[in-house]
Amino acid sequence: MLKRLSKKLILPVLALLLGAFMCACVTFRAEVLPDKTIPPEPTPTLTPEPTAELTPEPMPEPVPTEEPVVIDVYDELGAYITGSEHYQRYISFENIQVYEQADDTFVDMRAVNSYPKALACALNMSFVDETGETVAKCRFQTQDGQYMLILKPGENVLYSQVPTDMRVTGLDFTIEYDESIGVMPDYSE
């Protein structure tokens, strides 16, 4: 039985050895044949272009303007203007009422402008539920229906209708300035 097993193993072992010997004899390497390679192209030499000599010309004398431009960095009350949100400090909101009437929801409030000039802005209101998700939004308007609010010094009555089908009278809300317009003095007066 040992003879039969050894005869069966000898033939595959010899075949493997012969295959390994054949693989060891083969070598791979790149060979460059000079008659079949492309010669390198000569690089062109760059010649500098002649430049004309520059002659300095005298600069004309600056002509003084009639009035120097003065940039106001202080508002009418003498406070330093710090940025685009500066004038928001002069507006406060009072007597905010959210109510329903005839299946519609409305908001009335007073915006108090404590700045000595009229301020222009646009106001939005967002209602949020218990999870903090916004469920309704509205935009305030003046008595004449303008959404671009011109808040004169003192009290200004504002109105809004809330486009929603749900009850928002008990929900939290935030009043936000429209960032695209900002809050600024009304220069149209």
PDB file of C-alpha atoms in Angstrom:
ATOM      1  CA  MET A   1       0.000   0.000   0.000  1.00  0.00           C
ATOM      2  CA  LEU A   2       2.911   2.326   0.671  1.00  0.00           C
ATOM      3  CA  LYS A   3       4.258   1.619  -2.832  1.00  0.00           C
ATOM      4  CA  ARG A   4       0.932   2.489  -4.417  1.00  0.00           C
ATOM      5  CA  LEU A   5       0.656   5.718  -2.436  1.00  0.00           C
ATOM      6  CA  SER A   6       4.224   6.737  -3.278  1.00  0.00           C
ATOM      7  CA  LYS A   7       3.628   6.135  -7.046  1.00  0.00           C
ATOM      8  CA  LYS A   8       0.521   8.333  -6.951  1.00  0.00           C
ATOM      9  CA  LEU A   9       2.400  11.152  -5.204  1.00  0.00           C
ATOM     10  CA  ILE A  10       5.580  11.037  -7.287  1.00  0.00           C
ATOM     11  CA  LEU A  11       3.945  12.023 -10.565  1.00  0.00           C
ATOM     12  CA  PRO A  12       2.185  15.224  -9.287  1.00  0.00           C
ATOM     13  CA  VAL A  13       5.285  16.268  -7.291  1.00  0.00           C
ATOM     14  CA  LEU A  14       7.451  15.908 -10.413  1.00  0.00           C
ATOM     15  CA  ALA A  15       4.988  17.977 -12.442  1.00  0.00           C
ATOM     16  CA  LEU A  16       5.066  20.764  -9.838  1.00  0.00           C
ATOM     17  CA  LEU A  17       8.855  20.771  -9.695  1.00  0.00           C
ATOM     18  CA  LEU A  18       9.110  20.926 -13.495  1.00  0.00           C
ATOM     19  CA  GLY A  19       6.631  23.859 -13.589  1.00  0.00           C
ATOM     20  CA  ALA A  20       8.560  25.740 -10.893  1.00  0.00           C
ATOM     21  CA  PHE A  21      11.832  25.157 -12.743  1.00  0.00           C
ATOM     22  CA  MET A  22      10.334  26.514 -15.961  1.00  0.00           C
ATOM     23  CA  CYS A  23       9.047  29.668 -14.229  1.00  0.00           C
ATOM     24  CA  ALA A  24      12.426  30.320 -12.638  1.00  0.00           C
ATOM     25  CA  CYS A  25      14.148  30.310 -16.011  1.00  0.00           C
ATOM     26  CA  VAL A  26      11.958  33.032 -17.516  1.00  0.00           C
ATOM     27  CA  THR A  27      13.019  36.636 -16.859  1.00  0.00           C
ATOM     28  CA  PHE A  28      11.208  39.818 -17.777  1.00  0.00           C
ATOM     29  CA  ARG A  29      12.999  43.095 -18.351  1.00  0.00           C
ATOM     30  CA  ALA A  30      12.491  46.143 -20.516  1.00  0.00           C
ATOM     31  CA  GLU A  31      14.812  46.551 -23.434  1.00  0.00           C
ATOM     32  CA  VAL A  32      15.328  49.853 -25.217  1.00  0.00           C
ATOM     33  CA  LEU A  33      16.079  49.569 -28.882  1.00  0.00           C
ATOM     34  CA  PRO A  34      17.775  52.735 -30.182  1.00  0.00           C
ATOM     35  CA  ASP A  35      16.416  52.364 -33.711  1.00  0.00           C
ATOM     36  CA  LYS A  36      12.818  52.214 -32.483  1.00  0.00           C
ATOM     37  CA  THR A  37      12.780  55.051 -29.901  1.00  0.00           C
ATOM     38  CA  ILE A  38      11.678  58.611 -30.680  1.00  0.00           C
ATOM     39  CA  PRO A  39      14.429  61.182 -30.339  1.00  0.00           C
ATOM     40  CA  PRO A  40      13.662  64.036 -27.919  1.00  0.00           C
ATOM     41  CA  GLU A  41      12.492  67.317 -29.453  1.00  0.00           C
ATOM     42  CA  PRO A  42      14.804  70.260 -29.012  1.00  0.00           C
ATOM     43  CA  THR A  43      13.464  72.875 -26.578  1.00  0.00           C
ATOM     44  CA  PRO A  44      13.086  76.308 -28.112  1.00  0.00           C
ATOM     45  CA  THR A  45      15.111  79.086 -26.568  1.00  0.00           C
ATOM     46  CA  LEU A  46      13.145  82.114 -25.492  1.00  0.00           C
ATOM     47  CA  THR A  47      14.461  85.448 -26.577  1.00  0.00           C
ATOM     48  CA  PRO A  48      13.397  88.428 -24.511  1.00  0.00           C
ATOM     49  CA  GLU A  49      11.387  91.077 -26.316  1.00  0.00           C
ATOM     50  CA  PRO A  50      12.883  94.549 -26.298  1.00  0.00           C
ATOM     51  CA  THR A  51      11.070  97.007 -24.070  1.00  0.00           C
ATOM     52  CA  ALA A  52      10.952 100.724 -24.421  1.00  0.00           C
ATOM     53  CA  GLU A  53      12.377 102.744 -21.586  1.00  0.00           C
ATOM     54  CA  LEU A  54       9.768 104.364 -19.428  1.00  0.00           C
ATOM     55  CA  THR A  55      10.080 108.034 -18.767  1.00  0.00           C
ATOM     56  CA  PRO A  56       8.431 109.356 -15.636  1.00  0.00           C
ATOM     57  CA  GLU A  57       5.647 111.843 -16.271  1.00  0.00           C
ATOM     58  CA  PRO A  58       4.633 114.384 -13.668  1.00  0.00           C
ATOM     59  CA  MET A  59       1.321 113.652 -11.963  1.00  0.00           C
ATOM     60  CA  PRO A  60      -1.337 116.342 -12.202  1.00  0.00           C
ATOM     61  CA  GLU A  61      -2.040 118.293  -9.054  1.00  0.00           C
ATOM     62  CA  PRO A  62      -5.107 117.033  -7.171  1.00  0.00           C
ATOM     63  CA  VAL A  63      -8.049 119.391  -7.372  1.00  0.00           C
ATOM     64  CA  PRO A  64      -9.673 119.963  -3.966  1.00  0.00           C
ATOM     65  CA  THR A  65     -13.391 119.206  -3.840  1.00  0.00           C
ATOM     66  CA  GLU A  66     -15.894 121.693  -2.523  1.00  0.00           C
ATOM     67  CA  GLU A  67     -16.843 119.697   0.593  1.00  0.00           C
ATOM     68  CA  PRO A  68     -14.938 116.835   2.104  1.00  0.00           C
ATOM     69  CA  VAL A  69     -17.022 113.681   2.476  1.00  0.00           C
ATOM     70  CA  VAL A  70     -17.690 112.938   6.142  1.00  0.00           C
ATOM     71  CA  ILE A  71     -18.819 109.478   7.106  1.00  0.00           C
ATOM     72  CA  ASP A  72     -21.100 109.519  10.129  1.00  0.00           C
ATOM     73  CA  VAL A  73     -20.100 106.847  12.592  1.00  0.00           C
ATOM     74  CA  TYR A  74     -22.407 108.196  15.297  1.00  0.00           C
ATOM     75  CA  ASP A  75     -26.182 108.244  15.238  1.00  0.00           C
ATOM     76  CA  GLU A  76     -28.438 111.189  16.179  1.00  0.00           C
ATOM     77  CA  LEU A  77     -28.174 110.330  19.885  1.00  0.00           C
ATOM     78  CA  GLY A  78     -24.376 110.218  19.820  1.00  0.00           C
ATOM     79  CA  ALA A  79     -24.069 106.412  20.043  1.00  0.00           C
ATOM     80  CA  TYR A  80     -21.310 104.790  17.999  1.00  0.00           C
ATOM     81  CA  ILE A  81     -22.784 102.766  15.093  1.00  0.00           C
ATOM     82  CA  THR A  82     -21.456  99.264  15.593  1.00  0.00           C
ATOM     83  CA  GLY A  83     -23.046  97.391  12.689  1.00  0.00           C
ATOM     84  CA  SER A  84     -26.167  96.548  10.761  1.00  0.00           C
ATOM     85  CA  GLU A  85     -28.107  95.715  13.954  1.00  0.00           C
ATOM     86  CA  HIS A  86     -27.331  99.056  15.627  1.00  0.00           C
ATOM     87  CA  TYR A  87     -30.765 100.698  15.225  1.00  0.00           C
ATOM     88  CA  GLN A  88     -32.664  97.658  16.576  1.00  0.00           C
ATOM     89  CA  ARG A  89     -31.893  98.853  20.113  1.00  0.00           C
ATOM     90  CA  TYR A  90     -34.271 101.804  19.638  1.00  0.00           C
ATOM     91  CA  ILE A  91     -37.338  99.647  18.839  1.00  0.00           C
ATOM     92  CA  SER A  92     -39.363  97.849  21.500  1.00  0.00           C
ATOM     93  CA  PHE A  93     -42.668  95.966  21.293  1.00  0.00           C
ATOM     94  CA  GLU A  94     -45.660  96.371  23.617  1.00  0.00           C
ATOM     95  CA  ASN A  95     -49.189  95.070  24.002  1.00  0.00           C
ATOM     96  CA  ILE A  96     -48.768  92.037  21.719  1.00  0.00           C
ATOM     97  CA  GLN A  97     -52.154  90.342  21.201  1.00  0.00           C
ATOM     98  CA  VAL A  98     -52.669  87.075  19.318  1.00  0.00           C
ATOM     99  CA  TYR A  99     -56.355  86.331  18.810  1.00  0.00           C
ATOM    100  CA  GLU A 100     -58.788  84.417  16.627  1.00  0.00           C
ATOM    101  CA  GLN A 101     -61.803  85.934  14.947  1.00  0.00           C
ATOM    102  CA  ALA A 102     -64.126  84.305  12.386  1.00  0.00           C
ATOM    103  CA  ASP A 103     -61.795  81.291  11.827  1.00  0.00           C
ATOM    104  CA  ASP A 104     -58.761  83.548  11.194  1.00  0.00           C
ATOM    105  CA  THR A 105     -55.822  84.350  13.450  1.00  0.00           C
ATOM    106  CA  PHE A 106     -54.539  87.908  13.886  1.00  0.00           C
ATOM    107  CA  VAL A 107     -51.730  89.692  15.728  1.00  0.00           C
ATOM    108  CA  ASP A 108     -51.834  93.319  16.883  1.00  0.00           C
ATOM    109  CA  MET A 109     -49.007  95.117  18.659  1.00  0.00           C
ATOM    110  CA  ARG A 110     -47.348  98.455  19.234  1.00  0.00           C
ATOM    111  CA  ALA A 111     -43.786  99.111  18.122  1.00  0.00           C
ATOM    112  CA  VAL A 112     -42.211 101.940  20.105  1.00  0.00           C
ATOM    113  CA  ASN A 113     -39.455 103.885  18.331  1.00  0.00           C
ATOM    114  CA  SER A 114     -37.264 105.768  20.826  1.00  0.00           C
ATOM    115  CA  TYR A 115     -34.978 107.190  18.101  1.00  0.00           C
ATOM    116  CA  PRO A 116     -35.569 110.872  17.199  1.00  0.00           C
ATOM    117  CA  LYS A 117     -36.077 110.035  13.484  1.00  0.00           C
ATOM    118  CA  ALA A 118     -38.277 107.499  11.712  1.00  0.00           C
ATOM    119  CA  LEU A 119     -36.775 104.023  11.297  1.00  0.00           C
ATOM    120  CA  ALA A 120     -37.455 101.744   8.316  1.00  0.00           C
ATOM    121  CA  CYS A 121     -37.622  97.954   8.699  1.00  0.00           C
ATOM    122  CA  ALA A 122     -39.690  94.835   8.028  1.00  0.00           C
ATOM    123  CA  LEU A 123     -40.862  92.494  10.807  1.00  0.00           C
ATOM    124  CA  ASN A 124     -41.791  88.818  10.765  1.00  0.00           C
ATOM    125  CA  MET A 125     -43.267  86.653  13.511  1.00  0.00           C
ATOM    126  CA  SER A 126     -42.708  82.892  13.848  1.00  0.00           C
ATOM    127  CA  PHE A 127     -44.805  80.596  16.059  1.00  0.00           C
ATOM    128  CA  VAL A 128     -43.131  77.451  17.463  1.00  0.00           C
ATOM    129  CA  ASP A 129     -44.692  74.376  19.037  1.00  0.00           C
ATOM    130  CA  GLU A 130     -43.509  72.445  22.114  1.00  0.00           C
ATOM    131  CA  THR A 131     -40.752  70.692  20.119  1.00  0.00           C
ATOM    132  CA  GLY A 132     -39.320  73.991  18.856  1.00  0.00           C
ATOM    133  CA  GLU A 133     -40.517  73.476  15.286  1.00  0.00           C
ATOM    134  CA  THR A 134     -41.873  76.517  13.423  1.00  0.00           C
ATOM    135  CA  VAL A 135     -45.565  75.924  12.693  1.00  0.00           C
ATOM    136  CA  ALA A 136     -46.659  79.348  11.367  1.00  0.00           C
ATOM    137  CA  LYS A 137     -45.155  82.620  10.143  1.00  0.00           C
ATOM    138  CA  CYS A 138     -46.573  86.051   9.415  1.00  0.00           C
ATOM    139  CA  ARG A 139     -45.384  89.490   8.357  1.00  0.00           C
ATOM    140  CA  PHE A 140     -46.402  92.751   9.997  1.00  0.00           C
ATOM    141  CA  GLN A 141     -47.917  95.708   8.179  1.00  0.00           C
ATOM    142  CA  THR A 142     -48.869  99.269   9.016  1.00  0.00           C
ATOM    143  CA  GLN A 143     -52.419 100.675   9.112  1.00  0.00           C
ATOM    144  CA  ASP A 144     -52.164 101.548   5.413  1.00  0.00           C
ATOM    145  CA  GLY A 145     -51.122  97.953   4.509  1.00  0.00           C
ATOM    146  CA  GLN A 146     -47.402  98.555   3.890  1.00  0.00           C
ATOM    147  CA  TYR A 147     -45.018  95.704   4.736  1.00  0.00           C
ATOM    148  CA  MET A 148     -42.036  98.062   4.592  1.00  0.00           C
ATOM    149  CA  LEU A 149     -42.570  99.622   8.000  1.00  0.00           C
ATOM    150  CA  ILE A 150     -41.743 103.281   8.610  1.00  0.00           C
ATOM    151  CA  LEU A 151     -41.768 103.558  12.392  1.00  0.00           C
ATOM    152  CA  LYS A 152     -42.135 107.195  13.407  1.00  0.00           C
ATOM    153  CA  PRO A 153     -40.774 108.299  16.802  1.00  0.00           C
ATOM    154  CA  GLY A 154     -43.171 107.112  19.502  1.00  0.00           C
ATOM    155  CA  GLU A 155     -45.853 104.411  19.272  1.00  0.00           C
ATOM    156  CA  ASN A 156     -46.738 102.715  15.960  1.00  0.00           C
ATOM    157  CA  VAL A 157     -49.616 100.213  15.670  1.00  0.00           C
ATOM    158  CA  LEU A 158     -48.819  97.112  13.583  1.00  0.00           C
ATOM    159  CA  TYR A 159     -51.086  94.340  12.333  1.00  0.00           C
ATOM    160  CA  SER A 160     -50.720  90.866  10.868  1.00  0.00           C
ATOM    161  CA  GLN A 161     -52.882  87.975   9.771  1.00  0.00           C
ATOM    162  CA  VAL A 162     -51.424  84.521  10.490  1.00  0.00           C
ATOM    163  CA  PRO A 163     -51.979  82.114   7.560  1.00  0.00           C
ATOM    164  CA  THR A 164     -52.619  78.875   9.477  1.00  0.00           C
ATOM    165  CA  ASP A 165     -55.370  76.366  10.141  1.00  0.00           C
ATOM    166  CA  MET A 166     -54.153  75.436  13.615  1.00  0.00           C
ATOM    167  CA  ARG A 167     -54.617  77.257  16.891  1.00  0.00           C
ATOM    168  CA  VAL A 168     -51.508  79.363  17.697  1.00  0.00           C
ATOM    169  CA  THR A 169     -52.866  81.609  20.459  1.00  0.00           C
ATOM    170  CA  GLY A 170     -51.087  79.630  23.209  1.00  0.00           C
ATOM    171  CA  LEU A 171     -47.789  78.997  21.382  1.00  0.00           C
ATOM    172  CA  ASP A 172     -44.435  80.699  21.885  1.00  0.00           C
ATOM    173  CA  PHE A 173     -43.366  83.146  19.197  1.00  0.00           C
ATOM    174  CA  THR A 174     -40.393  85.230  18.101  1.00  0.00           C
ATOM    175  CA  ILE A 175     -40.336  88.596  16.359  1.00  0.00           C
ATOM    176  CA  GLU A 176     -37.555  88.854  13.785  1.00  0.00           C
ATOM    177  CA  TYR A 177     -36.249  91.659  11.606  1.00  0.00           C
ATOM    178  CA  ASP A 178     -36.060  90.919   7.896  1.00  0.00           C
ATOM    179  CA  GLU A 179     -32.286  90.689   7.361  1.00  0.00           C
ATOM    180  CA  SER A 180     -32.480  91.651   3.688  1.00  0.00           C
ATOM    181  CA  ILE A 181     -33.847  95.074   4.681  1.00  0.00           C
ATOM    182  CA  GLY A 182     -32.333  95.570   8.129  1.00  0.00           C
ATOM    183  CA  VAL A 183     -33.187  98.530  10.369  1.00  0.00           C
ATOM    184  CA  MET A 184     -32.072 101.970   9.232  1.00  0.00           C
ATOM    185  CA  PRO A 185     -33.133 105.590   9.497  1.00  0.00           C
ATOM    186  CA  ASP A 186     -35.780 106.637   6.996  1.00  0.00           C
ATOM    187  CA  TYR A 187     -34.099 109.210   4.754  1.00  0.00           C
ATOM    188  CA  SER A 188     -37.195 109.820   2.619  1.00  0.00           C
ATOM    189  CA  GLU A 189     -38.491 112.543   4.969  1.00  0.00           C
TER     190      GLU A 189
END
